[in-house]
Structures are given as structure tokens and as C-alpha cells.
Amino acid sequence: MATINENRQFWDADYDWLEEGHEWSRAWGGADMQWYGTILPRLHRYVPASTILEIAPGFGRWTGFLKDMCERLILVDLSERCIEACQRKFRSYGHIEYHVNDGSSLDMVQDESVDLVFSFDSLVHVERDVMESYVDQIAKKLSSDGVAFIHHSNIGQYSRYYGFWKGRFLPGRFVKWLKDRNIVEPYDHWRAFSMTGKLMEKMIEKAGLFCISQEYINWGTKPSHLIDCITVFSKKGSRWQGKTRRLLNRNFMKEAGIISSLSLLYSSRPFEKRG
Ligand SMILES: C[S@@+](CC[C@H](N)C(=O)[O-])C[C@H]1O[C@@H](n2cnc3c(N)ncnc32)[C@H](O)[C@@H]1O
């Protein structure tokens, strides 16, 4: 369970941010490789967009790419430290607005003004109540053909599995032995256990929105454990409305590995070369 307060405490105070989030792109060989190899191929239909809202930008790992794809970019994060870091990093760009929120409100954003809501590698840590609040508000903030591209947790689908290995039925030392040998998943990646892709779809429906696609993906886990999901949605009646498309993508980390193998040749910032 990751509450709003726990998220604020962790990202605002406890985390060192020494690599400004680039450390999480290691499996892809760098943030630029992850952007161009993994994120942009999934996002390209929806950019450029006149106004983009990025929820939870952290130290701006994706903001640097998004800023060149819009006329107006609104950043909202619950961490003051993250927003200050973005303000420093992007100070020469006049089209970016910065907001620290309470972890669930989008009140600072004008209704029907956003053409793309983007969040990646952040809302995987927020529980069902927060996600529902964001989805309800996104419904109000989207323009008529606006789209939301949201990466969130699906680990709730595996809660029995993770609960089992968390030692409820086995001695902790035996579980550790299994984890050390990679027989079970060693980490839950601090995913929100109250969230699943199916729940996200219900929230979208309840908010009067339309689900364009859902890609269930593994994230640092075995191909059988699709603990995350990328859900894309829009308003009902938008030009994106059609048949909802779904993919159980068990090759997501394999894709990262292939992209990583290219990074030494093509990345502007390959991990191996950074001091
Ligand atoms: C793992 S970092 C990722 C940051 C950025 N998306 C990236 O990929 O580099 C998670 C970010 O989510 C933010 N965050 C966590 N819970 C949030 C919430 N409920 N509302 C807004 N931001 C949140 C944190 O402050 C932090 O900036």
C-alpha cells in the first residue's frame, strides 16, 4: 500500500535523485532509447498536441521530450522538490507551467483545455482511490478529441501470488532463499496492489470516457507477470472512439533488452559511458 503521504515522503525527502530518474532507464540503455524505442512508438498517434498535461514528471525525464511536442505544457507533481528541479532544468522554456498538488487534485488545470494527458513510470505507485480521482478529473480536463496516456499498476491481478511469497504461508528465510535464486519475483517494484487494468477500464467507463487501448506489460518481472498496464483513453464521441484494443505483451522487457543492445551505438547518453 503506497499512500499519498508515503509517496510524498519518499519522492520529496527519502529518494536521492542522484541520477534524476535516468537510473530507471538502465534496462533500455538510456532515457533517450526508452523514449524513442518504447514510449514514442506507442504515443506517436497523439502528438504533437497543443496542450499537454504531464502528471508526476519527477525530475523531468520525459518532460524534456514532451516540451518539444506542444505549445503549452502543464506539469503537476505532489513533490515540491521535483517541481523545483523541473523549474531549474526547463527555466529557459516559457511555455511550461509548474504546479505542486496534494496528490490527487487537478484543480489548477482549466476544464476542456488539455489535448494530451501523459504519465509514465509514476502512477504505478498510486492506489485505486487516487487513480479514480485522477480519471474523474481527466474526464473534465480533456478537450473534445483529447487523449490520456497513463501508465499504471496491474499488480492487483497477482496479489495472491505476491501475498503468498510475502511469507504468509512460508517461512521468511525460505522465501528469501527462493528470491535470491530468482525462483520467485524478488521485487514488487512498489506497485499499487489495489489497482488492475480491469479496474482502470471500469473507472474510465464510470467517468463517461472511452478506452482506446490497454497494453498489459511485464516490468522487471518474468514474462508471465504483467504487473503494469498502459491505458489510453479519450472522451466518448471523440475521433478516437472505436473498438477497444487490448494486448497482453509478455515481451516488454525483451523489447527493452533489444533496445538496450542498440544503445552503445545510438544513445546520446549510454549508461556505460557515463561517469
Ligand atoms: C518514479 S518517479 C517518476 C518520475 C517521472 N515520471 C520519470 O519517469 O522519471 C514518481 C513520481 O511520481 C510522483 N507522484 C507520486 N504519487 C503522486 C501523486 N499521487 N500525484 C502526483 N504525483 C505523484 C512523485 O512525486 C515522483 O515525482
Tab-separated table of N, CA and C and ligand atoms in Angstrom, residues 3-4 7-8 11-12 17 20-22 24 54-62 76-79 82 101-104 118-126 130 134, ligand 1:
chain	number	residue	atom	x	y	z
A	3	THR	N	0.462	5.125	0.137
A	3	THR	CA	-0.471	6.239	0.300
A	3	THR	C	0.119	7.506	-0.322
A	4	ILE	N	-0.700	8.533	-0.403
A	4	ILE	CA	-0.217	9.830	-0.904
A	4	ILE	C	0.921	10.324	-0.010
A	7	ASN	N	4.094	8.411	-0.650
A	7	ASN	CA	4.698	8.856	-1.903
A	7	ASN	C	5.406	10.198	-1.717
A	8	ARG	N	4.728	11.125	-1.023
A	8	ARG	CA	5.333	12.448	-0.824
A	8	ARG	C	6.623	12.325	-0.017
A	11	TRP	N	9.420	10.522	-2.347
A	11	TRP	CA	9.946	11.260	-3.510
A	11	TRP	C	10.451	12.641	-3.137
A	12	ASP	N	9.885	13.220	-2.085
A	12	ASP	CA	10.260	14.578	-1.679
A	12	ASP	C	11.478	14.586	-0.763
A	17	TRP	N	17.623	10.973	-5.890
A	17	TRP	CA	17.517	11.610	-7.219
A	17	TRP	C	18.889	11.929	-7.832
A	20	GLU	N	18.635	11.663	-11.365
A	20	GLU	CA	17.460	12.394	-11.858
A	20	GLU	C	16.453	11.506	-12.588
A	21	GLY	N	16.383	10.246	-12.221
A	21	GLY	CA	15.424	9.320	-12.822
A	21	GLY	C	16.005	8.506	-13.965
A	22	HIS	N	17.174	8.914	-14.443
A	22	HIS	CA	17.771	8.179	-15.575
A	22	HIS	C	18.149	6.762	-15.185
A	24	TRP	N	16.335	4.624	-13.910
A	24	TRP	CA	15.241	3.700	-14.225
A	24	TRP	C	15.198	3.369	-15.717
A	54	GLU	N	1.375	16.853	-18.014
A	54	GLU	CA	2.137	15.696	-17.524
A	54	GLU	C	1.896	15.558	-16.029
A	55	ILE	N	1.346	14.422	-15.629
A	55	ILE	CA	1.125	14.179	-14.204
A	55	ILE	C	2.333	13.416	-13.668
A	56	ALA	N	2.930	13.959	-12.600
A	56	ALA	CA	4.047	13.317	-11.903
A	56	ALA	C	5.318	13.227	-12.751
A	57	PRO	N	5.869	14.369	-13.153
A	57	PRO	CA	7.053	14.359	-14.024
A	57	PRO	C	8.367	14.022	-13.318
A	58	GLY	N	8.378	14.010	-11.984
A	58	GLY	CA	9.635	13.760	-11.274
A	58	GLY	C	10.647	14.845	-11.608
A	59	PHE	N	11.856	14.430	-12.000
A	59	PHE	CA	12.887	15.402	-12.370
A	59	PHE	C	12.879	15.658	-13.888
A	60	GLY	N	11.763	15.300	-14.539
A	60	GLY	CA	11.584	15.716	-15.934
A	60	GLY	C	12.189	14.795	-16.977
A	61	ARG	N	12.275	13.489	-16.651
A	61	ARG	CA	12.892	12.558	-17.612
A	61	ARG	C	12.145	12.566	-18.939
A	62	TRP	N	10.808	12.644	-18.898
A	62	TRP	CA	10.022	12.659	-20.147
A	62	TRP	C	9.648	14.078	-20.558
A	76	VAL	N	2.350	18.734	-13.154
A	76	VAL	CA	1.731	18.625	-11.824
A	76	VAL	C	2.370	17.440	-11.098
A	77	ASP	N	2.940	17.707	-9.927
A	77	ASP	CA	3.557	16.631	-9.133
A	77	ASP	C	3.312	16.943	-7.658
A	78	LEU	N	3.181	15.894	-6.847
A	78	LEU	CA	2.959	16.165	-5.414
A	78	LEU	C	4.233	16.544	-4.686
A	79	SER	N	5.378	16.383	-5.355
A	79	SER	CA	6.650	16.693	-4.702
A	79	SER	C	7.161	18.078	-5.092
A	82	CYS	N	10.561	17.893	-6.722
A	82	CYS	CA	10.538	17.523	-8.149
A	82	CYS	C	10.156	18.728	-9.012
A	101	ASN	N	0.833	19.630	-6.356
A	101	ASN	CA	-0.548	19.356	-5.950
A	101	ASN	C	-0.590	18.549	-4.652
A	102	ASP	N	-1.804	18.197	-4.244
A	102	ASP	CA	-1.981	17.447	-2.991
A	102	ASP	C	-1.956	15.936	-3.222
A	103	GLY	N	-1.592	15.525	-4.415
A	103	GLY	CA	-1.515	14.095	-4.708
A	103	GLY	C	-2.756	13.546	-5.380
A	104	SER	N	-3.759	14.405	-5.588
A	104	SER	CA	-4.935	13.889	-6.311
A	104	SER	C	-5.717	14.969	-7.065
A	118	PHE	N	-0.371	12.933	-20.058
A	118	PHE	CA	0.681	11.913	-20.133
A	118	PHE	C	1.204	11.616	-18.743
A	119	SER	N	1.363	10.339	-18.431
A	119	SER	CA	2.046	9.962	-17.196
A	119	SER	C	2.700	8.613	-17.391
A	120	PHE	N	4.010	8.554	-17.135
A	120	PHE	CA	4.738	7.306	-17.349
A	120	PHE	C	5.713	7.062	-16.214
A	121	ASP	N	5.653	5.850	-15.690
A	121	ASP	CA	6.534	5.395	-14.607
A	121	ASP	C	6.310	6.174	-13.306
A	122	SER	N	5.085	6.612	-13.069
A	122	SER	CA	4.765	7.345	-11.841
A	122	SER	C	3.504	6.813	-11.167
A	123	LEU	N	2.390	6.790	-11.905
A	123	LEU	CA	1.109	6.442	-11.281
A	123	LEU	C	0.998	4.937	-11.010
A	124	VAL	N	2.044	4.198	-11.367
A	124	VAL	CA	2.145	2.792	-10.956
A	124	VAL	C	2.195	2.684	-9.429
A	125	HIS	N	2.559	3.794	-8.784
A	125	HIS	CA	2.688	3.790	-7.319
A	125	HIS	C	1.437	4.316	-6.623
A	126	VAL	N	0.401	4.670	-7.364
A	126	VAL	CA	-0.774	5.233	-6.680
A	126	VAL	C	-1.909	4.210	-6.633
A	130	VAL	N	-6.739	7.206	-5.532
A	130	VAL	CA	-6.064	8.323	-6.216
A	130	VAL	C	-6.284	8.225	-7.723
A	134	TYR	N	-8.032	10.935	-10.242
A	134	TYR	CA	-7.407	11.497	-11.438
A	134	TYR	C	-8.265	11.227	-12.692
B	1	LIG	C1	9.286	7.079	-10.023
B	1	LIG	S1	9.083	8.831	-10.079
B	1	LIG	C2	8.925	9.010	-11.834
B	1	LIG	C3	9.030	10.395	-12.354
B	1	LIG	C4	8.974	10.524	-13.876
B	1	LIG	N1	7.676	10.158	-14.386
B	1	LIG	C5	10.022	9.663	-14.512
B	1	LIG	O1	9.652	8.664	-15.138
B	1	LIG	O2	11.214	9.971	-14.382
B	1	LIG	C6	7.455	9.041	-9.421
B	1	LIG	C7	6.948	10.451	-9.416
B	1	LIG	O3	5.535	10.413	-9.136
B	1	LIG	C8	5.212	11.473	-8.253
B	1	LIG	N2	3.954	11.092	-7.592
B	1	LIG	C9	3.721	10.005	-6.815
B	1	LIG	N3	2.442	9.964	-6.425
B	1	LIG	C10	1.838	11.050	-6.970
B	1	LIG	C11	0.510	11.559	-6.930
B	1	LIG	N4	-0.451	10.943	-6.242
B	1	LIG	N5	0.242	12.685	-7.604
B	1	LIG	C12	1.208	13.349	-8.291
B	1	LIG	N6	2.482	12.917	-8.340
B	1	LIG	C13	2.797	11.772	-7.708
B	1	LIG	C14	6.423	11.564	-7.357
B	1	LIG	O4	6.489	12.779	-6.658
B	1	LIG	C15	7.552	11.364	-8.373
B	1	LIG	O5	7.873	12.584	-8.971
